[in-house]
Amino acid sequence: CGDPGATQGLDQIVRDIHEATRVIDFFRSVRTTVSGVVAFDVDEAVNKIIAISRERFDSHDVHIDYRNRGVGRVYLNPGDFQSILVNLINNAFDSVVETSGVRLVQVDIHPDQDGSFTLEVIDSGCGIHGHDRNIVFSPFYTTKDNGMGIGLYLIQRLVNNMRGKITIISPNAHGGATFCVTFPAYAG
């Protein structure tokens, strides 16, 4: 009664939908309150991540630069901050490594007038075009061949949980993308 191949195909689609729903539910359950907030040195955290990434960047002739314009100790969950930074640096690397010419990833941190601070990850990659800017934070959206489409979704969840803000500038002055994450001043 019916095509067994079609039935198997529909069964696979149903399993995929259930798996996707399970993953989405997991990410929705990610902390919805600020927890684990401690004071830590932002330079130390950024330099540690860059040091871990340095060999991979160097082996692909990608230059990574870090500038801190006056931010010292910050009050955040350090694990969440590191997750955001690692994801953004990895995405920038993936974009830059596919281009010719200058391959640059720049991490820039600066204080804002209201006591908050902004992290910018700037790349000279291919940028984010057109309608992609509106959907890059959607779960399972990816432009990568082997991407899962959860990195930027997770970043946005973490930033929102911190009561921060994430924006994209693309194209930037280098022709690539700039992800700007503003972290609020800690009100203890």
PDB file of C-alpha atoms in Angstrom:
ATOM      1  CA  CYS A   1       0.000   0.000   0.000  1.00  0.00           C
ATOM      2  CA  GLY A   2       2.187   2.844  -1.250  1.00  0.00           C
ATOM      3  CA  ASP A   3       5.795   3.324  -2.169  1.00  0.00           C
ATOM      4  CA  PRO A   4       8.161   2.017   0.563  1.00  0.00           C
ATOM      5  CA  GLY A   5      10.842   4.507  -0.557  1.00  0.00           C
ATOM      6  CA  ALA A   6       8.466   7.411  -0.094  1.00  0.00           C
ATOM      7  CA  THR A   7       7.441   6.121   3.338  1.00  0.00           C
ATOM      8  CA  GLN A   8      11.090   5.846   4.387  1.00  0.00           C
ATOM      9  CA  GLY A   9      11.727   9.359   3.082  1.00  0.00           C
ATOM     10  CA  LEU A  10       8.796  10.750   5.064  1.00  0.00           C
ATOM     11  CA  ASP A  11       9.945   8.870   8.167  1.00  0.00           C
ATOM     12  CA  GLN A  12      13.395  10.472   7.797  1.00  0.00           C
ATOM     13  CA  ILE A  13      11.849  13.927   7.444  1.00  0.00           C
ATOM     14  CA  VAL A  14       9.829  13.381  10.628  1.00  0.00           C
ATOM     15  CA  ARG A  15      12.977  12.219  12.488  1.00  0.00           C
ATOM     16  CA  ASP A  16      14.871  15.280  11.212  1.00  0.00           C
ATOM     17  CA  ILE A  17      12.078  17.580  12.380  1.00  0.00           C
ATOM     18  CA  HIS A  18      12.072  15.959  15.822  1.00  0.00           C
ATOM     19  CA  GLU A  19      15.868  16.322  16.063  1.00  0.00           C
ATOM     20  CA  ALA A  20      15.714  19.960  14.963  1.00  0.00           C
ATOM     21  CA  THR A  21      12.997  20.632  17.539  1.00  0.00           C
ATOM     22  CA  ARG A  22      15.105  18.978  20.248  1.00  0.00           C
ATOM     23  CA  VAL A  23      18.124  21.152  19.391  1.00  0.00           C
ATOM     24  CA  ILE A  24      16.021  24.322  19.306  1.00  0.00           C
ATOM     25  CA  ASP A  25      14.480  23.453  22.675  1.00  0.00           C
ATOM     26  CA  PHE A  26      17.979  22.957  24.084  1.00  0.00           C
ATOM     27  CA  PHE A  27      19.092  26.405  22.943  1.00  0.00           C
ATOM     28  CA  ARG A  28      15.895  27.977  24.243  1.00  0.00           C
ATOM     29  CA  SER A  29      16.712  26.519  27.635  1.00  0.00           C
ATOM     30  CA  VAL A  30      20.069  28.325  27.715  1.00  0.00           C
ATOM     31  CA  ARG A  31      20.170  30.577  30.763  1.00  0.00           C
ATOM     32  CA  THR A  32      17.609  33.349  30.685  1.00  0.00           C
ATOM     33  CA  THR A  33      19.088  35.202  33.639  1.00  0.00           C
ATOM     34  CA  VAL A  34      22.485  36.723  34.231  1.00  0.00           C
ATOM     35  CA  SER A  35      24.490  34.170  36.208  1.00  0.00           C
ATOM     36  CA  GLY A  36      28.143  33.570  36.872  1.00  0.00           C
ATOM     37  CA  VAL A  37      28.923  37.279  36.609  1.00  0.00           C
ATOM     38  CA  VAL A  38      32.387  38.037  37.943  1.00  0.00           C
ATOM     39  CA  ALA A  39      35.044  40.661  37.394  1.00  0.00           C
ATOM     40  CA  PHE A  40      37.761  39.575  34.970  1.00  0.00           C
ATOM     41  CA  ASP A  41      40.458  41.177  32.862  1.00  0.00           C
ATOM     42  CA  VAL A  42      39.166  41.455  29.305  1.00  0.00           C
ATOM     43  CA  ASP A  43      42.714  41.693  27.857  1.00  0.00           C
ATOM     44  CA  GLU A  44      43.691  38.420  29.466  1.00  0.00           C
ATOM     45  CA  ALA A  45      40.596  36.676  28.090  1.00  0.00           C
ATOM     46  CA  VAL A  46      41.015  38.045  24.551  1.00  0.00           C
ATOM     47  CA  ASN A  47      44.762  37.400  24.422  1.00  0.00           C
ATOM     48  CA  LYS A  48      44.230  33.807  25.566  1.00  0.00           C
ATOM     49  CA  ILE A  49      41.725  33.165  22.761  1.00  0.00           C
ATOM     50  CA  ILE A  50      43.956  34.805  20.164  1.00  0.00           C
ATOM     51  CA  ALA A  51      46.957  32.760  21.350  1.00  0.00           C
ATOM     52  CA  ILE A  52      44.951  29.553  20.953  1.00  0.00           C
ATOM     53  CA  SER A  53      43.871  30.628  17.447  1.00  0.00           C
ATOM     54  CA  ARG A  54      47.248  31.991  16.322  1.00  0.00           C
ATOM     55  CA  GLU A  55      48.681  28.808  14.780  1.00  0.00           C
ATOM     56  CA  ARG A  56      45.606  28.201  12.636  1.00  0.00           C
ATOM     57  CA  PHE A  57      45.556  31.828  11.497  1.00  0.00           C
ATOM     58  CA  ASP A  58      49.269  31.846  10.706  1.00  0.00           C
ATOM     59  CA  SER A  59      49.095  28.576   8.761  1.00  0.00           C
ATOM     60  CA  HIS A  60      46.543  30.186   6.409  1.00  0.00           C
ATOM     61  CA  ASP A  61      48.283  33.578   6.142  1.00  0.00           C
ATOM     62  CA  VAL A  62      45.512  35.308   8.060  1.00  0.00           C
ATOM     63  CA  HIS A  63      46.599  38.278  10.183  1.00  0.00           C
ATOM     64  CA  ILE A  64      44.801  38.719  13.504  1.00  0.00           C
ATOM     65  CA  ASP A  65      45.122  41.980  15.386  1.00  0.00           C
ATOM     66  CA  TYR A  66      43.797  43.091  18.772  1.00  0.00           C
ATOM     67  CA  ARG A  67      43.268  46.624  20.031  1.00  0.00           C
ATOM     68  CA  ASN A  68      41.885  47.606  23.402  1.00  0.00           C
ATOM     69  CA  ARG A  69      41.036  51.283  23.705  1.00  0.00           C
ATOM     70  CA  GLY A  70      40.777  51.479  27.474  1.00  0.00           C
ATOM     71  CA  VAL A  71      38.632  48.628  28.794  1.00  0.00           C
ATOM     72  CA  GLY A  72      40.123  46.873  31.841  1.00  0.00           C
ATOM     73  CA  ARG A  73      38.156  44.646  34.156  1.00  0.00           C
ATOM     74  CA  VAL A  74      34.624  43.839  33.106  1.00  0.00           C
ATOM     75  CA  TYR A  75      31.689  42.259  34.932  1.00  0.00           C
ATOM     76  CA  LEU A  76      30.276  39.421  32.848  1.00  0.00           C
ATOM     77  CA  ASN A  77      30.088  35.686  32.750  1.00  0.00           C
ATOM     78  CA  PRO A  78      33.607  34.984  31.413  1.00  0.00           C
ATOM     79  CA  GLY A  79      32.575  31.702  29.786  1.00  0.00           C
ATOM     80  CA  ASP A  80      29.780  33.421  27.870  1.00  0.00           C
ATOM     81  CA  PHE A  81      32.112  36.237  26.797  1.00  0.00           C
ATOM     82  CA  GLN A  82      34.674  33.711  25.568  1.00  0.00           C
ATOM     83  CA  SER A  83      32.009  31.702  23.710  1.00  0.00           C
ATOM     84  CA  ILE A  84      30.865  34.839  21.913  1.00  0.00           C
ATOM     85  CA  LEU A  85      34.406  35.875  21.005  1.00  0.00           C
ATOM     86  CA  VAL A  86      35.522  32.402  19.868  1.00  0.00           C
ATOM     87  CA  ASN A  87      32.467  32.036  17.642  1.00  0.00           C
ATOM     88  CA  LEU A  88      32.908  35.471  16.078  1.00  0.00           C
ATOM     89  CA  ILE A  89      36.642  34.949  15.498  1.00  0.00           C
ATOM     90  CA  ASN A  90      36.028  31.538  13.939  1.00  0.00           C
ATOM     91  CA  ASN A  91      33.350  32.948  11.646  1.00  0.00           C
ATOM     92  CA  ALA A  92      35.652  35.794  10.623  1.00  0.00           C
ATOM     93  CA  PHE A  93      38.450  33.311   9.911  1.00  0.00           C
ATOM     94  CA  ASP A  94      36.140  31.156   7.783  1.00  0.00           C
ATOM     95  CA  SER A  95      35.116  34.211   5.762  1.00  0.00           C
ATOM     96  CA  VAL A  96      38.655  35.563   5.305  1.00  0.00           C
ATOM     97  CA  VAL A  97      40.380  32.282   4.458  1.00  0.00           C
ATOM     98  CA  GLU A  98      38.245  31.977   1.295  1.00  0.00           C
ATOM     99  CA  THR A  99      39.440  35.326  -0.096  1.00  0.00           C
ATOM    100  CA  SER A 100      42.555  36.485  -1.882  1.00  0.00           C
ATOM    101  CA  GLY A 101      44.473  39.626  -1.028  1.00  0.00           C
ATOM    102  CA  VAL A 102      44.747  40.949   2.509  1.00  0.00           C
ATOM    103  CA  ARG A 103      43.387  38.452   5.021  1.00  0.00           C
ATOM    104  CA  LEU A 104      42.634  40.345   8.197  1.00  0.00           C
ATOM    105  CA  VAL A 105      40.673  39.695  11.371  1.00  0.00           C
ATOM    106  CA  GLN A 106      40.693  42.490  13.908  1.00  0.00           C
ATOM    107  CA  VAL A 107      39.342  42.415  17.438  1.00  0.00           C
ATOM    108  CA  ASP A 108      38.635  45.882  18.814  1.00  0.00           C
ATOM    109  CA  ILE A 109      37.303  46.706  22.271  1.00  0.00           C
ATOM    110  CA  HIS A 110      36.364  50.182  23.404  1.00  0.00           C
ATOM    111  CA  PRO A 111      34.452  51.766  26.289  1.00  0.00           C
ATOM    112  CA  ASP A 112      31.176  53.542  25.637  1.00  0.00           C
ATOM    113  CA  GLN A 113      30.082  56.760  27.349  1.00  0.00           C
ATOM    114  CA  ASP A 114      27.344  55.082  29.392  1.00  0.00           C
ATOM    115  CA  GLY A 115      29.743  52.645  31.101  1.00  0.00           C
ATOM    116  CA  SER A 116      29.096  49.793  28.688  1.00  0.00           C
ATOM    117  CA  PHE A 117      31.744  48.509  26.317  1.00  0.00           C
ATOM    118  CA  THR A 118      31.738  47.267  22.730  1.00  0.00           C
ATOM    119  CA  LEU A 119      33.532  44.303  21.207  1.00  0.00           C
ATOM    120  CA  GLU A 120      34.003  44.476  17.443  1.00  0.00           C
ATOM    121  CA  VAL A 121      35.222  41.595  15.309  1.00  0.00           C
ATOM    122  CA  ILE A 122      36.162  42.993  11.919  1.00  0.00           C
ATOM    123  CA  ASP A 123      37.166  40.932   8.889  1.00  0.00           C
ATOM    124  CA  SER A 124      38.247  41.458   5.300  1.00  0.00           C
ATOM    125  CA  GLY A 125      36.241  38.489   4.043  1.00  0.00           C
ATOM    126  CA  CYS A 126      33.326  38.372   1.651  1.00  0.00           C
ATOM    127  CA  GLY A 127      30.856  40.174   3.920  1.00  0.00           C
ATOM    128  CA  ILE A 128      27.200  39.399   4.535  1.00  0.00           C
ATOM    129  CA  HIS A 129      24.961  40.260   1.651  1.00  0.00           C
ATOM    130  CA  GLY A 130      21.379  41.358   1.173  1.00  0.00           C
ATOM    131  CA  HIS A 131      18.726  39.318   2.889  1.00  0.00           C
ATOM    132  CA  ASP A 132      21.352  37.234   4.744  1.00  0.00           C
ATOM    133  CA  ARG A 133      21.772  40.105   7.242  1.00  0.00           C
ATOM    134  CA  ASN A 134      18.183  39.598   8.335  1.00  0.00           C
ATOM    135  CA  ILE A 135      18.466  35.839   8.886  1.00  0.00           C
ATOM    136  CA  VAL A 136      22.041  35.093  10.001  1.00  0.00           C
ATOM    137  CA  PHE A 137      20.879  34.754  13.616  1.00  0.00           C
ATOM    138  CA  SER A 138      18.179  32.204  12.741  1.00  0.00           C
ATOM    139  CA  PRO A 139      18.770  28.662  14.006  1.00  0.00           C
ATOM    140  CA  PHE A 140      20.155  26.288  11.362  1.00  0.00           C
ATOM    141  CA  TYR A 141      20.852  29.051   8.832  1.00  0.00           C
ATOM    142  CA  THR A 142      24.335  28.678   7.377  1.00  0.00           C
ATOM    143  CA  THR A 143      26.276  29.584   4.265  1.00  0.00           C
ATOM    144  CA  LYS A 144      29.088  27.158   5.120  1.00  0.00           C
ATOM    145  CA  ASP A 145      29.352  23.765   3.443  1.00  0.00           C
ATOM    146  CA  ASN A 146      29.890  22.055   6.792  1.00  0.00           C
ATOM    147  CA  GLY A 147      28.131  24.577   9.010  1.00  0.00           C
ATOM    148  CA  MET A 148      25.431  23.702  11.499  1.00  0.00           C
ATOM    149  CA  GLY A 149      23.838  27.138  11.667  1.00  0.00           C
ATOM    150  CA  ILE A 150      23.811  27.421  15.446  1.00  0.00           C
ATOM    151  CA  GLY A 151      26.859  29.613  16.208  1.00  0.00           C
ATOM    152  CA  LEU A 152      25.335  33.028  15.543  1.00  0.00           C
ATOM    153  CA  TYR A 153      22.013  31.898  16.983  1.00  0.00           C
ATOM    154  CA  LEU A 154      23.786  30.950  20.223  1.00  0.00           C
ATOM    155  CA  ILE A 155      25.748  34.222  20.236  1.00  0.00           C
ATOM    156  CA  GLN A 156      22.563  36.230  19.900  1.00  0.00           C
ATOM    157  CA  ARG A 157      20.939  34.268  22.758  1.00  0.00           C
ATOM    158  CA  LEU A 158      23.949  34.868  25.020  1.00  0.00           C
ATOM    159  CA  VAL A 159      24.090  38.575  24.156  1.00  0.00           C
ATOM    160  CA  ASN A 160      20.361  38.968  24.757  1.00  0.00           C
ATOM    161  CA  ASN A 161      20.648  37.135  28.086  1.00  0.00           C
ATOM    162  CA  MET A 162      23.326  39.649  29.104  1.00  0.00           C
ATOM    163  CA  ARG A 163      20.985  42.466  28.070  1.00  0.00           C
ATOM    164  CA  GLY A 164      23.474  43.411  25.389  1.00  0.00           C
ATOM    165  CA  LYS A 165      23.084  44.193  21.719  1.00  0.00           C
ATOM    166  CA  ILE A 166      24.622  42.695  18.574  1.00  0.00           C
ATOM    167  CA  THR A 167      24.685  44.423  15.188  1.00  0.00           C
ATOM    168  CA  ILE A 168      26.310  43.803  11.820  1.00  0.00           C
ATOM    169  CA  ILE A 169      28.029  46.268   9.521  1.00  0.00           C
ATOM    170  CA  SER A 170      28.550  44.850   6.041  1.00  0.00           C
ATOM    171  CA  PRO A 171      30.297  45.736   3.943  1.00  0.00           C
ATOM    172  CA  ASN A 172      32.818  47.368   6.241  1.00  0.00           C
ATOM    173  CA  ALA A 173      35.864  49.443   5.212  1.00  0.00           C
ATOM    174  CA  HIS A 174      37.714  46.215   4.310  1.00  0.00           C
ATOM    175  CA  GLY A 175      34.839  44.829   2.231  1.00  0.00           C
ATOM    176  CA  GLY A 176      34.001  42.216   4.861  1.00  0.00           C
ATOM    177  CA  ALA A 177      31.764  42.203   7.911  1.00  0.00           C
ATOM    178  CA  THR A 178      31.954  43.764  11.359  1.00  0.00           C
ATOM    179  CA  PHE A 179      30.059  42.212  14.241  1.00  0.00           C
ATOM    180  CA  CYS A 180      29.544  44.735  17.057  1.00  0.00           C
ATOM    181  CA  VAL A 181      28.549  43.425  20.484  1.00  0.00           C
ATOM    182  CA  THR A 182      27.732  45.991  23.143  1.00  0.00           C
ATOM    183  CA  PHE A 183      27.838  44.662  26.677  1.00  0.00           C
ATOM    184  CA  PRO A 184      25.923  46.663  29.291  1.00  0.00           C
ATOM    185  CA  ALA A 185      27.491  48.278  32.312  1.00  0.00           C
ATOM    186  CA  TYR A 186      27.185  45.934  35.268  1.00  0.00           C
ATOM    187  CA  ALA A 187      24.714  47.267  37.772  1.00  0.00           C
ATOM    188  CA  GLY A 188      25.551  44.691  40.452  1.00  0.00           C
TER     189      GLY A 188
END
